[in-house]
PDB file of C-alpha atoms in Angstrom:
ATOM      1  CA  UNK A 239     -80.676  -5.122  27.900  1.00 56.00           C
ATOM      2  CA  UNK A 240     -77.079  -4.539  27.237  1.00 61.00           C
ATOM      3  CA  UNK A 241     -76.199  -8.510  27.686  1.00 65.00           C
ATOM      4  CA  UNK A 242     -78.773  -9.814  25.011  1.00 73.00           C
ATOM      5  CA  UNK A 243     -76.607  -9.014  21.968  1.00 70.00           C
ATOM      6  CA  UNK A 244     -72.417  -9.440  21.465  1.00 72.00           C
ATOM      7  CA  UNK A 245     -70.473  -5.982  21.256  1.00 68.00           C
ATOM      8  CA  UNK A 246     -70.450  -5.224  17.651  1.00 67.00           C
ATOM      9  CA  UNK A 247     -67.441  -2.833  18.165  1.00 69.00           C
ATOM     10  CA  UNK A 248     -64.516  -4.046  15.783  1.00 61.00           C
ATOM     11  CA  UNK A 249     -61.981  -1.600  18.013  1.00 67.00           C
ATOM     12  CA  UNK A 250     -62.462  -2.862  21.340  1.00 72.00           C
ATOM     13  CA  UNK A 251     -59.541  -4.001  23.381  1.00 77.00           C
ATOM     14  CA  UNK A 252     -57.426  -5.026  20.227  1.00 75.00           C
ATOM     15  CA  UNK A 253     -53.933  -3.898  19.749  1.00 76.00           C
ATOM     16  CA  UNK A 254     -53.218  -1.573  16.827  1.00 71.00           C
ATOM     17  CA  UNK A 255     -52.140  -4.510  14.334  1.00 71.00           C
ATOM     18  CA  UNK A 256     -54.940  -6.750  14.691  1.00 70.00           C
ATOM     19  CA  UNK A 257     -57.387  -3.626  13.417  1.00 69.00           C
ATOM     20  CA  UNK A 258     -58.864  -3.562  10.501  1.00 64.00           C
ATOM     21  CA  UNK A 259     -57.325  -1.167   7.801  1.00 67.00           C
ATOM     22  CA  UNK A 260     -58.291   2.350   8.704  1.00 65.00           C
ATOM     23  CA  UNK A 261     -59.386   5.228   5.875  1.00 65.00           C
ATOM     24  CA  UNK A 262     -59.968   8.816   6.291  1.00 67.00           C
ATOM     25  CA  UNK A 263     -63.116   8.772   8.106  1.00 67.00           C
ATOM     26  CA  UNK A 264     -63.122   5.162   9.710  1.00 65.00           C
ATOM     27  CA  UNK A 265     -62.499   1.540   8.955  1.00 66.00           C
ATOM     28  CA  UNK A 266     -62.003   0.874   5.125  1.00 67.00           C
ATOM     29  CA  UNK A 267     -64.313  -2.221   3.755  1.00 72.00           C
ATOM     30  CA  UNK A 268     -66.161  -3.263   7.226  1.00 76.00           C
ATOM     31  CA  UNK A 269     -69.513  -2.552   7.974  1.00 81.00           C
ATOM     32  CA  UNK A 270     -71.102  -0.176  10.192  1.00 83.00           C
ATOM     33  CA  UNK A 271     -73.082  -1.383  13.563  1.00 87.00           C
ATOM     34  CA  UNK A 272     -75.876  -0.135  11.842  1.00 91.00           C
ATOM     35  CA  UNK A 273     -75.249  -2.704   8.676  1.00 91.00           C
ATOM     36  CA  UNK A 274     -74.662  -5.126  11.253  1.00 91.00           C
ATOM     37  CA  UNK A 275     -77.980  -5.131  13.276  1.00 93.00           C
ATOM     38  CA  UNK A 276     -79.890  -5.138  10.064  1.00 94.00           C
ATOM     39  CA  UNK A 277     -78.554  -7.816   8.826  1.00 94.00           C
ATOM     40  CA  UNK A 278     -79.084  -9.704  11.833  1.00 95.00           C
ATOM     41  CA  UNK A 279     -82.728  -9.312  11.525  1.00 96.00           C
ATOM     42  CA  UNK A 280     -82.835 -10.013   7.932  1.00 97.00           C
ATOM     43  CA  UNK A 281     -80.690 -13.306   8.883  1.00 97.00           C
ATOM     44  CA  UNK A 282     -83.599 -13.943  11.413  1.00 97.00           C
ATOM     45  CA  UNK A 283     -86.253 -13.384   9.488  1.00 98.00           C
ATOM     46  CA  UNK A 284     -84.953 -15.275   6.074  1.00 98.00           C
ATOM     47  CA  UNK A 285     -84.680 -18.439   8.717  1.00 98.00           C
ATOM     48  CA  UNK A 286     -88.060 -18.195   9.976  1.00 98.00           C
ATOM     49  CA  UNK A 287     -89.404 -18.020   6.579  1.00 98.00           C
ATOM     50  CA  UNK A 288     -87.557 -21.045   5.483  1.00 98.00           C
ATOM     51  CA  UNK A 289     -88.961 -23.024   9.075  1.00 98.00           C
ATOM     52  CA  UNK A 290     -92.351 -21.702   7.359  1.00 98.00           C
ATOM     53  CA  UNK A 291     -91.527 -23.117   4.067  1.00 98.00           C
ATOM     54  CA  UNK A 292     -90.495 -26.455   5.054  1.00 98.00           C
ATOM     55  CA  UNK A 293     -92.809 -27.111   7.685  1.00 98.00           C
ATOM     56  CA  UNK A 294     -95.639 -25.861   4.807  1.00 98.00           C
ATOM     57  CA  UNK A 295     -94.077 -28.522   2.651  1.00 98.00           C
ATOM     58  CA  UNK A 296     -94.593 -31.361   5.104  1.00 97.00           C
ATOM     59  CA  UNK A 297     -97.635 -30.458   6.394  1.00 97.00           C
ATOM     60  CA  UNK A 298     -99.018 -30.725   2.406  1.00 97.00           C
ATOM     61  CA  UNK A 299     -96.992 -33.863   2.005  1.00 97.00           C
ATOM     62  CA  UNK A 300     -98.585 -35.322   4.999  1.00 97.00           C
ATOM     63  CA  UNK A 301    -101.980 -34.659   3.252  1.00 96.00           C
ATOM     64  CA  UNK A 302    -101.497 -36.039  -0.045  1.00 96.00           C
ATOM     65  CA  UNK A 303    -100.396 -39.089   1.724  1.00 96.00           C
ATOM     66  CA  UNK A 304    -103.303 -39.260   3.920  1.00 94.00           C
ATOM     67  CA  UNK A 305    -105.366 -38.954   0.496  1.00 89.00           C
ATOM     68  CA  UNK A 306    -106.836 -35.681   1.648  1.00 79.00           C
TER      69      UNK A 306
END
């Protein structure tokens, strides 16, 4: 499924200057593709919970104003 997710390579077709600085072993300061597919899943599942949260919230609201 190579079309589901973007390319998270930084380096692709840029020219040199648009790169982000470069340190000994890599990029300096960017996160790895690792970093970046976690936090894509984290990002995921923090907005599910909140859906939860706030459809938790009016389901109790629509209760109490039932008078259940």
């Amino acid at each position: 499924m190579e079309g589901l997710n973007s390319n998270l390579n930084l380096n692709g077709r840029v020219s040199p200057r648009a790169m982000p600085r470069i340190g000994d072993w890599g990029p300096a300061d960017v996160p790895t593709t690792r970093q970046k597919k976690r936090q894509r899943w984290w990002a995921i599942l923090v907005a599910v919970l909140v859906l939860a949260a706030v459809v938790a919230f009016g389901y109790y609201a629509y209760l109490q104003l039932r008078g259940f």
